[in-house]
Coordinates of C-alpha atoms in Angstrom, one line a residue:
X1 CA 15.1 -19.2 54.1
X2 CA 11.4 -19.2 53.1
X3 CA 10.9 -18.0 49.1
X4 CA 7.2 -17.7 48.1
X5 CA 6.6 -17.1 44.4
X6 CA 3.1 -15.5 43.5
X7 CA 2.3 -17.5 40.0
X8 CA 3.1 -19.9 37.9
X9 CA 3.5 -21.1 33.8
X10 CA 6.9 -19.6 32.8
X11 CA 8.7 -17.4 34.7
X12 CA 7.8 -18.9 38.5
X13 CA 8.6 -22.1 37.8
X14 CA 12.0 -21.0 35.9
X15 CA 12.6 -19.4 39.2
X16 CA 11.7 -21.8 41.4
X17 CA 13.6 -25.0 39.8
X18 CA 16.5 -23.1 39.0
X19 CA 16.8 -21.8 42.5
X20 CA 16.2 -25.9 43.8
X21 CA 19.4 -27.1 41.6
X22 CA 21.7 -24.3 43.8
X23 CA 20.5 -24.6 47.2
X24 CA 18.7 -28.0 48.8
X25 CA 17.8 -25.7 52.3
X26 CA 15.8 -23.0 50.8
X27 CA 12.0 -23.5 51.5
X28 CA 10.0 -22.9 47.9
X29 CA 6.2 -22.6 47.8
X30 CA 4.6 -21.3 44.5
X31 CA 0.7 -20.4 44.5
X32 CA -1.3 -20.1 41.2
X33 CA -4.9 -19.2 40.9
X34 CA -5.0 -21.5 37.4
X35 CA -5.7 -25.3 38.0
X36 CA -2.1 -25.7 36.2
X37 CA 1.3 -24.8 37.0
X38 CA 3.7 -25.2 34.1
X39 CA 2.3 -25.1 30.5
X40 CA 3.4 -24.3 27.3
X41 CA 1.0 -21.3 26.5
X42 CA 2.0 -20.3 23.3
X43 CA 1.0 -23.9 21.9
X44 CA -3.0 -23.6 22.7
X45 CA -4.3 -22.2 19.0
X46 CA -2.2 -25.0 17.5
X47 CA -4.3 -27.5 20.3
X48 CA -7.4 -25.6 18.9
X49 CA -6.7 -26.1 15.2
X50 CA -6.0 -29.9 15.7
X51 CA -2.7 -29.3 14.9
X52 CA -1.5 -30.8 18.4
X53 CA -4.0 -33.4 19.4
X54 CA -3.0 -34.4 23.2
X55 CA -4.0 -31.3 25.4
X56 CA -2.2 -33.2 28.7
X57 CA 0.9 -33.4 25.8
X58 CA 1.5 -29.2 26.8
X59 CA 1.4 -29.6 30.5
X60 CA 5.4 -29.2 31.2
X61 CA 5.0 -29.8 35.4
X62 CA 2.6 -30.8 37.8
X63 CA 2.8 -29.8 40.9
X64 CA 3.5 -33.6 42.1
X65 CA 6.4 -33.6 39.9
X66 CA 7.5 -30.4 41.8
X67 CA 7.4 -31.8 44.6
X68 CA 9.4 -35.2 44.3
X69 CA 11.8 -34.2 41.5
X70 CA 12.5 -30.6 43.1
X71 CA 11.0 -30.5 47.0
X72 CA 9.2 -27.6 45.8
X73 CA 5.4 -27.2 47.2
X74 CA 3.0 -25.9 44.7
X75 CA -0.6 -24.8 45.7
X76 CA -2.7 -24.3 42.7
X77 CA -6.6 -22.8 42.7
X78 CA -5.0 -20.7 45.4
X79 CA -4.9 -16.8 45.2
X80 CA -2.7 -14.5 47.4
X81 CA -5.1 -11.7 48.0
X82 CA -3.2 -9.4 49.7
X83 CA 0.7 -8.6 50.9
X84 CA 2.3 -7.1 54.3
X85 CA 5.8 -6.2 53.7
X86 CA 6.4 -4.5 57.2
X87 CA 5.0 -8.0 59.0
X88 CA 6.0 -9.9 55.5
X89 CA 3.1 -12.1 55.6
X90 CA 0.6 -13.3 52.5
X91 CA -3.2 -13.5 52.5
X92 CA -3.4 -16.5 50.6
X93 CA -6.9 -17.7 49.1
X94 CA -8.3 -21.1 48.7
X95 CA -10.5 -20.9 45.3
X96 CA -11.7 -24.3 46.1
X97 CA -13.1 -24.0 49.6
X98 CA -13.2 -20.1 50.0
X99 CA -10.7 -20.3 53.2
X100 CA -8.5 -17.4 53.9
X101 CA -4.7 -18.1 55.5
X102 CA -2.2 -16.4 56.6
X103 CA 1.7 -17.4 55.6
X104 CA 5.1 -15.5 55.8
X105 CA 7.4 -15.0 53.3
X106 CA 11.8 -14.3 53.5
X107 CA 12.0 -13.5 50.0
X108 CA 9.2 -12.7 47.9
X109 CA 8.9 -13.4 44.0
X110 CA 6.0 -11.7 42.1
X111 CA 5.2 -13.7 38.7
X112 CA 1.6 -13.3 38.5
X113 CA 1.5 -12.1 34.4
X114 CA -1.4 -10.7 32.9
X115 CA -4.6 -11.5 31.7
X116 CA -6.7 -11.4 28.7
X117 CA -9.3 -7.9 28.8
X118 CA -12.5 -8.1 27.4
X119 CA -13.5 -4.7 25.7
X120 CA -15.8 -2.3 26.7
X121 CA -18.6 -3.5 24.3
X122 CA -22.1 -3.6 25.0
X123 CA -22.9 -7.5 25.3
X124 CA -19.9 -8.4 25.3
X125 CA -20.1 -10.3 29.1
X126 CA -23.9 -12.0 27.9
X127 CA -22.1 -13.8 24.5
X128 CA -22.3 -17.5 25.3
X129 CA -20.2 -18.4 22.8
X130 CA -17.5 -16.2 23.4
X131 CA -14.5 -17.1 25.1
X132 CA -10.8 -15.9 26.1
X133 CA -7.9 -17.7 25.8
X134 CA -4.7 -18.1 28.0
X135 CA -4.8 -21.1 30.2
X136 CA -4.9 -25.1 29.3
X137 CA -8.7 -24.6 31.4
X138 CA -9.7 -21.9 28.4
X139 CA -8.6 -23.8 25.9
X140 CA -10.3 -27.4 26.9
X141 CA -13.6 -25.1 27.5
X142 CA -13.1 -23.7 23.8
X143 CA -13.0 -27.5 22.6
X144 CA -15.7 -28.5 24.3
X145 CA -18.0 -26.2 23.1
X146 CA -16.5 -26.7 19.4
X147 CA -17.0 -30.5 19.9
X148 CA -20.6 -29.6 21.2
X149 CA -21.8 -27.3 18.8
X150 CA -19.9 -27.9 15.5
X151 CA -19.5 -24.0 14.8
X152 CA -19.4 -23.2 10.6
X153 CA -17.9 -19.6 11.4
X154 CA -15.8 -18.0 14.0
X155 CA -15.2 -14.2 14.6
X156 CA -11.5 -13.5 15.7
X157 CA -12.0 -9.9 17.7
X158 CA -8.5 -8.7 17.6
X159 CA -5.5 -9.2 14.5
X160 CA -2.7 -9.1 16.8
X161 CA 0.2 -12.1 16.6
X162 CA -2.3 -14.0 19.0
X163 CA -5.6 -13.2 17.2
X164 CA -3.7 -14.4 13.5
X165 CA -2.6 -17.8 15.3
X166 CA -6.1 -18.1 16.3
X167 CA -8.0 -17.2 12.8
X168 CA -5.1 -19.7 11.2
X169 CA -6.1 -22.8 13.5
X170 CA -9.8 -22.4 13.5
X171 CA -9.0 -21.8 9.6
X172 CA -7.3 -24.9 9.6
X173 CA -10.1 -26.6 11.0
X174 CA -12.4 -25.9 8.0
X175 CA -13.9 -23.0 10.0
X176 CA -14.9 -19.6 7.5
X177 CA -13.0 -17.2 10.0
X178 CA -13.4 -13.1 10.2
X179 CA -11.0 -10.9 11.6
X180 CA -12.0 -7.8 13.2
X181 CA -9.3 -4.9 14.4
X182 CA -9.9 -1.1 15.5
X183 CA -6.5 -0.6 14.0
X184 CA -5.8 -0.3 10.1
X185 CA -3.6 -3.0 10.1
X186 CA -3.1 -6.6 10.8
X187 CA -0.3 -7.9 12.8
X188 CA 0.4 -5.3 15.1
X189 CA 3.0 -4.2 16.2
X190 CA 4.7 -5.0 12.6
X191 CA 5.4 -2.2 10.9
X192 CA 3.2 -1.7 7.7
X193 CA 5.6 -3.0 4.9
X194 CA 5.7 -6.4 7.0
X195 CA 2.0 -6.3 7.7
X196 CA 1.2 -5.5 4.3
X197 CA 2.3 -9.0 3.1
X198 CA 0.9 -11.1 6.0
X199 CA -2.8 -9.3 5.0
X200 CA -1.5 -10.3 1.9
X201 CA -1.1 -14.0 3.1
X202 CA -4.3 -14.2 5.0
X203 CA -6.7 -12.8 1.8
X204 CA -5.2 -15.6 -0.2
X205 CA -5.7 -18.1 2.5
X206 CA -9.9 -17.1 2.5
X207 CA -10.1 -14.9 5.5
X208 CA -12.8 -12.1 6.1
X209 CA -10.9 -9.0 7.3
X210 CA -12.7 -5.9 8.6
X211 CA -9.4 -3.0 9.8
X212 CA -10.2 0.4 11.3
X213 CA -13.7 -1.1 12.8
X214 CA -15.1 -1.2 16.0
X215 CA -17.6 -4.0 17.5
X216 CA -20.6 -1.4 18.3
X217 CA -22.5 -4.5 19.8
X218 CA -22.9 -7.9 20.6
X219 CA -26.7 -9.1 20.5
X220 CA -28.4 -12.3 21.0
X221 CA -26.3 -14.0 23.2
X222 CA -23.4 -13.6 20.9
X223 CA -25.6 -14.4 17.7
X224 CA -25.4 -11.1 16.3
X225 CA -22.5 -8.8 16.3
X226 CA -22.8 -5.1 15.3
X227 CA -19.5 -3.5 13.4
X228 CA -19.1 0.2 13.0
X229 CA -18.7 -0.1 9.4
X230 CA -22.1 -1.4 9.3
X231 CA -21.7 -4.7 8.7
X232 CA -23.7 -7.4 10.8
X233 CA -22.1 -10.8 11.7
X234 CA -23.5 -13.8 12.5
X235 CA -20.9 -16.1 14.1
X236 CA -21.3 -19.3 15.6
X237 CA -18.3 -18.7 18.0
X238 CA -16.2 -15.7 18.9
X239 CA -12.7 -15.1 20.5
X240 CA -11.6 -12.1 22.2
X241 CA -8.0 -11.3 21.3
X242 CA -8.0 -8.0 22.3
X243 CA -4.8 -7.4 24.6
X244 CA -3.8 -8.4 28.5
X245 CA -3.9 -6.7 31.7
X246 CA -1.6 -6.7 34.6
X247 CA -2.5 -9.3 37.5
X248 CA -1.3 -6.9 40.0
X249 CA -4.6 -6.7 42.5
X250 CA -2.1 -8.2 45.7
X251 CA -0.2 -5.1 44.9
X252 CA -2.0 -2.5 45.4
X253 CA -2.0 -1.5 49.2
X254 CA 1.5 -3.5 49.9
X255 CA 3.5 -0.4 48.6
X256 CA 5.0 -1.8 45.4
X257 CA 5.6 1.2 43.0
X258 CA 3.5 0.4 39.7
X259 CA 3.9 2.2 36.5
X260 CA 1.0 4.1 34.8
X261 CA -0.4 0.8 32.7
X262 CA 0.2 -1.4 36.2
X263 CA 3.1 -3.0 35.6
X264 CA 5.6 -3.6 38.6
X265 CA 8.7 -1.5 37.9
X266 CA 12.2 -3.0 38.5
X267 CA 15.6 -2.3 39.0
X268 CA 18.4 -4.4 37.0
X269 CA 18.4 -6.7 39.8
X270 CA 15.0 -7.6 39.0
X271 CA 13.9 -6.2 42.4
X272 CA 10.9 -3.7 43.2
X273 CA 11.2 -0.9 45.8
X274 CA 10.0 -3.2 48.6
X275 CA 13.0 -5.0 49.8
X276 CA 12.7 -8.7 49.6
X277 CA 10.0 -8.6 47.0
X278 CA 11.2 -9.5 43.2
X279 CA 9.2 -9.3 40.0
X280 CA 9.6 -11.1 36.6
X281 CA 7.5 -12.0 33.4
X282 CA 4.3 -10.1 31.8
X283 CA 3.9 -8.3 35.3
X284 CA 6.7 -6.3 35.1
X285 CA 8.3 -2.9 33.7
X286 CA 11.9 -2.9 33.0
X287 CA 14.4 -1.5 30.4
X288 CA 14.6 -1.8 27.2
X289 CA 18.0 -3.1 25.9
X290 CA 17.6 -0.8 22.6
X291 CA 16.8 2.4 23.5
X292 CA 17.4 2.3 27.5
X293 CA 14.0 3.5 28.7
X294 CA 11.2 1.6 30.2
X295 CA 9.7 -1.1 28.5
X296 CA 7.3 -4.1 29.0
X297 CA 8.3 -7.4 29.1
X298 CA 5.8 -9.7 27.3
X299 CA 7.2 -13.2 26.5
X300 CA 7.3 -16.6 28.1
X301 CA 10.9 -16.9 27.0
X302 CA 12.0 -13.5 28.4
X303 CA 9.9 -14.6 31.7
X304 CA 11.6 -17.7 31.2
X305 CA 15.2 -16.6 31.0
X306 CA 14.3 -13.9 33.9
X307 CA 13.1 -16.7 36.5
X308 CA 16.6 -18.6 35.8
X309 CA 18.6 -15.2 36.7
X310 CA 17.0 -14.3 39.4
X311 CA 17.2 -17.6 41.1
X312 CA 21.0 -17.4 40.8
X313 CA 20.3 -13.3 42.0
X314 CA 18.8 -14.3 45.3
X315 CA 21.7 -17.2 45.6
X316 CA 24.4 -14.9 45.6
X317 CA 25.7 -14.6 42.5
X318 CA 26.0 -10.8 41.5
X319 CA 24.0 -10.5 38.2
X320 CA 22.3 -8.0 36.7
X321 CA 19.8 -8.2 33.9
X322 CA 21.0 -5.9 30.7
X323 CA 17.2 -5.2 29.8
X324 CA 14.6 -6.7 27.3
X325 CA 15.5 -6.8 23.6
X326 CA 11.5 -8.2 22.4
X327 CA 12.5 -11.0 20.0
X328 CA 9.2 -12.9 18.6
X329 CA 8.1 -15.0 15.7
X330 CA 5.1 -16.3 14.5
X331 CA 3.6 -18.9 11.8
X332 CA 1.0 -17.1 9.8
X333 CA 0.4 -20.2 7.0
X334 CA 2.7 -21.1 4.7
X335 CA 4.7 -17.1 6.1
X336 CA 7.2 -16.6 9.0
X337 CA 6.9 -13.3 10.4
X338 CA 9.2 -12.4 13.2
X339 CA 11.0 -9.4 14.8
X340 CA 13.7 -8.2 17.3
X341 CA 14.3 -5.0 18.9
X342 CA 12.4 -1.9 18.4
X343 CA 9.7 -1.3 15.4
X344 CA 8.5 1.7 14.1
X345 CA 5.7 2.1 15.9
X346 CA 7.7 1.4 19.3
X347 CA 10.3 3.9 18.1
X348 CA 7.4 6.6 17.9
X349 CA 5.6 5.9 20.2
X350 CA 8.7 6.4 22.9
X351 CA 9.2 9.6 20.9
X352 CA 12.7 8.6 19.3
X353 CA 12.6 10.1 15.9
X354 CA 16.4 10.1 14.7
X355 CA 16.5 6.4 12.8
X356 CA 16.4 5.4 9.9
X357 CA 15.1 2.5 7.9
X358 CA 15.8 0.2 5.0
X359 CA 13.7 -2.6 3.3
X360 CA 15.1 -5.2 1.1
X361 CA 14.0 -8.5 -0.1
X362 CA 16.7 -11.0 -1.6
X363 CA 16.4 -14.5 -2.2
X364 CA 15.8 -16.8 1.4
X365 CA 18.6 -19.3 -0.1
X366 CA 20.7 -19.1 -3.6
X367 CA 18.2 -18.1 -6.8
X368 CA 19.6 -21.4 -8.7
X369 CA 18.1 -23.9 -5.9
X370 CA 15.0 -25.4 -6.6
X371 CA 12.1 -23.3 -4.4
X372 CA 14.0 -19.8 -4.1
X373 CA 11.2 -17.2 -2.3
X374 CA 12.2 -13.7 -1.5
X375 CA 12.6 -12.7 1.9
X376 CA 11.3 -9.3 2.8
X377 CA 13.3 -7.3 5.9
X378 CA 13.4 -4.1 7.4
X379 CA 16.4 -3.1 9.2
X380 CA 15.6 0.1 11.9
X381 CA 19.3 1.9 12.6
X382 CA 20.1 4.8 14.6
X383 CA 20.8 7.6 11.8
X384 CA 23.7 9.4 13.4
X385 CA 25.6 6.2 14.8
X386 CA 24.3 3.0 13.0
X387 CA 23.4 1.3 16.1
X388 CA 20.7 -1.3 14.9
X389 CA 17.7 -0.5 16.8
X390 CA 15.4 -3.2 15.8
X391 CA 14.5 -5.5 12.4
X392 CA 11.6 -7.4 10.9
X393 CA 11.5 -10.1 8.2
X394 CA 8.7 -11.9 6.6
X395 CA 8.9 -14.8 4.2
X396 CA 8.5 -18.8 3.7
X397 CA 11.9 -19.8 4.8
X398 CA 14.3 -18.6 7.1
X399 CA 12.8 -15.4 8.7
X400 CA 13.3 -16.7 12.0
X401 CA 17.2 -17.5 11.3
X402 CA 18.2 -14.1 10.7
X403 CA 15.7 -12.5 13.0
X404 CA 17.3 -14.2 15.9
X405 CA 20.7 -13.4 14.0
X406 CA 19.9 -9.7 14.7
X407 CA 19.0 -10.1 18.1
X408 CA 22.3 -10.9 18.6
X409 CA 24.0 -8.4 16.9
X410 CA 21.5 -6.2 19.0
X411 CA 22.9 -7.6 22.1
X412 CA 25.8 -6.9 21.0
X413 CA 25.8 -3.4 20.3
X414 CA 26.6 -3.9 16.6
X415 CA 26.2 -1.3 13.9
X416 CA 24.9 -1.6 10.1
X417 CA 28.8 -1.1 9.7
X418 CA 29.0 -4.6 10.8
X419 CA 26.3 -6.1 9.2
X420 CA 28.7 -6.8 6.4
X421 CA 31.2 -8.7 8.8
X422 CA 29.1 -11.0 9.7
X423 CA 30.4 -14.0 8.4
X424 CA 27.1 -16.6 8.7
X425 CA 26.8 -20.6 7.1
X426 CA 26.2 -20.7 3.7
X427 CA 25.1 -23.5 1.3
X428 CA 22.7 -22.7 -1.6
X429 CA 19.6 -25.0 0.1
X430 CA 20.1 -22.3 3.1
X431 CA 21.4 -18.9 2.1
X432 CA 23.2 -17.1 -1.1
X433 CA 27.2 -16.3 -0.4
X434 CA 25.9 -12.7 0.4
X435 CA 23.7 -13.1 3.2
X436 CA 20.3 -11.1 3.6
X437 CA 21.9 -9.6 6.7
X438 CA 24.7 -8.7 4.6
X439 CA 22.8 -7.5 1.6
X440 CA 20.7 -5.4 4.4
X441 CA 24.1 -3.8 6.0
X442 CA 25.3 -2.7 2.3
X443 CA 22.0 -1.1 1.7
X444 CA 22.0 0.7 5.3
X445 CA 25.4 2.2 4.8
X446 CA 24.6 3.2 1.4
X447 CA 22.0 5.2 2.9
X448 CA 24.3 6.1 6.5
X449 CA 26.7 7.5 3.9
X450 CA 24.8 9.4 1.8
X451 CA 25.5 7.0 -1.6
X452 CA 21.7 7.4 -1.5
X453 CA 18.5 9.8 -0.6
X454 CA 16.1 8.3 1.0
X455 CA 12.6 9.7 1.9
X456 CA 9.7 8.4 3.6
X457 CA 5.9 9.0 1.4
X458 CA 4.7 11.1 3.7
X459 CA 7.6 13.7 4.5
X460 CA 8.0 14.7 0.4
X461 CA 7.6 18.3 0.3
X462 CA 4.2 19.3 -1.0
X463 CA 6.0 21.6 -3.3
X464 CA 7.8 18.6 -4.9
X465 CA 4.8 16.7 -5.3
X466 CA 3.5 19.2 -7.5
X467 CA 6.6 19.8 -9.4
X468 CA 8.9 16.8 -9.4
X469 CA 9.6 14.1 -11.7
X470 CA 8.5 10.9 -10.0
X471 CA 10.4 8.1 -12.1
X472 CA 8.9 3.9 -12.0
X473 CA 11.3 1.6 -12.9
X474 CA 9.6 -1.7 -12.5
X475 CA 9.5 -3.9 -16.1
X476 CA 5.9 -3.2 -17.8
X477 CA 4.4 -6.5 -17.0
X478 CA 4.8 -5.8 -13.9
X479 CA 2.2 -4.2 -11.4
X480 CA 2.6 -0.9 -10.4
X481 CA 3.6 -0.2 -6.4
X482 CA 3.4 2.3 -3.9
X483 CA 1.4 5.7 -3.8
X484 CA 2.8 8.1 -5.6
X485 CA 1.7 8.4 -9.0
X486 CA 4.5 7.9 -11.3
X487 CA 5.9 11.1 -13.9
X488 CA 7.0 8.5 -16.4
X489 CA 7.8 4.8 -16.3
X490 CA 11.3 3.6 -17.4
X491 CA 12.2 0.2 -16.8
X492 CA 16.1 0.0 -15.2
X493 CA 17.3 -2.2 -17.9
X494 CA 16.4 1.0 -20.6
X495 CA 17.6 3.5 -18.4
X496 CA 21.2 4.3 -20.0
X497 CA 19.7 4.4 -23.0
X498 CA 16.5 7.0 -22.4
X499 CA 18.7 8.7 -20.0
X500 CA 17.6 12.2 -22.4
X501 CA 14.1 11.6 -21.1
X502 CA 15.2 12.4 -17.7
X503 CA 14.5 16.2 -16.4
X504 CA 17.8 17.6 -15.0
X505 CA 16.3 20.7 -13.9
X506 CA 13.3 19.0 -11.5
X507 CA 13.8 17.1 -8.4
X508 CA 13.8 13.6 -9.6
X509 CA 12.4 10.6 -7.2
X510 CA 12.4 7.1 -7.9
X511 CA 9.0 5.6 -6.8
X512 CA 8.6 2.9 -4.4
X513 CA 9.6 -0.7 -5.4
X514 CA 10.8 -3.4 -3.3
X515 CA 14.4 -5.2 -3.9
X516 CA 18.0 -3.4 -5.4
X517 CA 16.3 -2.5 -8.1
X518 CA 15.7 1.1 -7.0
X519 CA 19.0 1.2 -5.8
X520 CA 20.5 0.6 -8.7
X521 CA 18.8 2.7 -10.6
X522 CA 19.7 5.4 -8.5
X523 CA 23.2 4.7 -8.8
X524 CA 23.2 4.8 -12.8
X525 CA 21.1 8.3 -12.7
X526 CA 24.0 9.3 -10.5
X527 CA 26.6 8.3 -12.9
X528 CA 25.1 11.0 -15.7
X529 CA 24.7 13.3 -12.7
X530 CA 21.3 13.1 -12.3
X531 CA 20.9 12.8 -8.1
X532 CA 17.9 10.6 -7.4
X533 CA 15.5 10.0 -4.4
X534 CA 14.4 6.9 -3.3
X535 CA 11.1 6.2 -2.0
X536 CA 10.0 4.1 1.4
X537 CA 7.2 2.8 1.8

């Protein structure tokens, strides 16, 4: 049996060797348009900043090495152009030479992934020193010019994960770096109490950040680049980090059901509605492990793990993949930010509204080891069952050890009732004896079981805004928080003993603060019978 796989970098390949290791008769052949077959992707900023200095160092296969170690034949520079399923034959380009061919196909596996979009901006195509990146050829292109021209200032269009790796390398290099992003936050899609503190993070660290702006123009080659906010930038060197689209153009007359954004849909068997023809990686749409509805699938290690079922799928063995959790992390200086499951944003933006949320920041390891730093996480639950829908975490140390906790307990099927449970290594260099995970579950049932009101900002009644009493309790040398202007400012260490100076016949709301501290004062209002609402932020 002949398999063909359309593409190459993380998910073919997975697909391809793994299918080599259970069968020796199968024909394999994989075609990719990039000169490259198998790279590590997600390394190229890090190559860019000097950080990784060997560029060959990221190739993970040649296609030579394909061919002796697995008996797999790999075609690079080679395009299929178009597919027949009735005749199940390929239309397979030469990028080299320009020839056309013809091949057949048994089996068919689509892992052609997306590709970087440059936006509609005027001059945007004429800027000479602007550049995309997503393949090892990008990225030695990028050098060469940097080696070339010695740039002093680089303009990072786009403050996505991949846009902040990029203004952190070229940072790192000793370039003065400005961020531009249409949307008012960094770090998207981190919800705002997590991108707060990594625009935090990248102030300190010297970048120039323009949010909620548009590039009106590019001018002079790329010399001169127009904001909406007015300002005019001069940079020596620009990157476009402004989102992917689907390499789907073999697609389009072959039958293969697309989704509204392009992406190839698929069943749990990873198959489209052509028989014989599979999909796996950036290119597809599949289910979301959360919330059950359809979802892109947008990592190298989900591509990765996808390739390796599907190769035991098309084996025989009867499989089926659950669906796509998202589980990501970045290094954003000195921070970890990272994430599993749903966000905020996601949750609206599929139109599920019944959640709820909690944000807490204990200690990464015990407060009496030497170099203790808060870690801030959000927990996202379902607000009738529990179910844990989705965290984030930001901090120095750690983050990435409970985020990839959580995206377990996701898979799972846990509840914040379990959080608690969790019985997870400690050691005071590494965690506290209550666990952040723990601490979070606590908070979330407080709140599940009504111990304590919770409100969002933006959903206090108008009415109460005008005639609550909105109580601070942060220490006095401390800064203020959040945006609601405080009634009066109590510190929670005075509280029992100005508990007169509360109103008992207002509303009373305790104003945003990060850590227990709200918490707890909510707890000692409640003990004088004085019911108290906390504020998220």
């Amino acid at each position: 049996m002949k398999f063909v796989v359309i593409g190459g970098v993380a998910g073919g390949p997975s697909f391809a060797t793994r299918l080599r290791r259970l069968n020796e008769e199968h024909e394999i052949v994989i075609y990719e348009r990039g000169e490259d077959i198998s790279y590590a992707s997600c390394a190229l900023p890090y190559y860019l900043g000097g950080v990784i200095d060997d560029l060959d160092s990221l190739i993970e296969r040649t296609p030579e090495i394909l061919k002796v170690k697995n008996n797999i034949d790999v075609f690079p520079k080679h395009e299929v152009q178009s597919i027949d399923p009735d005749k199940k034959q390929l239309v397979v380009k030469n990028l080299q030479t320009g020839a056309e061919t013809t091949t057949n196909y048994d089996k068919l596996v689509i892992s052609s992934g997306a590709r970087p979009t440059l936006p509609p901006i005027e001059g945007a195509n004429e800027a000479t020193n602007g550049f995309i990146l997503r393949s090892v050829t990008d990225a030695a292109e990028i050098k060469t010019y940097i080696d070339k021209h010695d740039p002093k200032s680089v303009l990072v269009l786009g403050a996505g994960v991949m846009g902040l790796e990029l203004a952190e390398n070229f940072k790192h290099r000793g370039l003065d770096v400005t961020l531009v992003d249409q949307l008012p936050q960094v770090a998207f899609p981190y919800d705002e109490e997590i991108a707060d503190l990594i625009y935090d993070k990248l102030i300190e660290n010297g970048l120039k950040i323009h949010l909620s702006t548009r590039v009106e123009k590019i001018n002079h080659a790329g010399k001169e680049v127009v904001l909406s906010d007015g300002s005019i930038l001069n940079p020596d060197l620009i990157l476009f980090a402004t989102g992917v689209a689907p390499n789907n153009e073999m697609t389009k007359n072959a039958g293969i059901k697309l989704a509204e954004d392009g992406q190839i849909i698929v069943n749990d068997q990873l198959e489209t509605n052509v028989p014989d023809i599979y999909a796996i990686g950036d290119i597809i749409k599949t289910t979301s492990l959360v919330t059950g509805l359809a979802t892109s699938s947008m990592l190298s290690s989900a591509a990765n793990r996808q390739g390796h079922m599907l190769a035991d799928i098309a084996n025989g063995t009867p499989m089926r993949y659950r669906g796509y959790i998202g589980a990501g992390v970045a290094k954003i200086f000195d921070y970890t930010a990272s994430y599993a499951g749903m966000t905020e944003h996601a949750l609206k933006a599929a139109g599920i509204t019944n959640y709820k949320s909690i944000f807490v920041t204990p200690f990464d390891h015990a407060y009496f080891y030497p170099e203790a730093k808060r870690l801030n996480l959000k927990i996202i639950f379902d607000a009738t069952s529990g179910k844990i829908l989705g965290g984030q975490a930001v901090g120095e140390k750690g983050v990435d050890k409970r985020m990839g906790e959580l995206s377990v307990a996701i898979t799972g099927n846990l509840t914040v009732f379990d959080l608690p449970d969790l019985e997870l290594p400690y050691s005071p260099p590494y965690s506290t004896t209550r666990d952040s995970l723990n601490i979070a579950g606590y908070v979330a049932i407080n709140q599940m079981t009504n111990v304590v009101e919770t409100i969002k900002a933006a959903d206090i009644p108008a009415e109460d805004l005008a005639t609550a009493f909105f109580l601070d309790i942060r220490e006095t040398d401390k800064a203020k928080s959040g945006s609601i202007e405080a009634s009066k400012n109590i510190p929670m260490n005075e509280l029992r003993e100005r508990i007169n100076e509360i109103p008992r016949d207002r509303k009373v709301y305790i104003t945003f603060r990060k850590g227990l501290n709200t918490y707890t004062s909510a707890r000692i209002l409640a003990g004088f019978g004085i019911p108290a609402i906390l504020i998220e932020e």
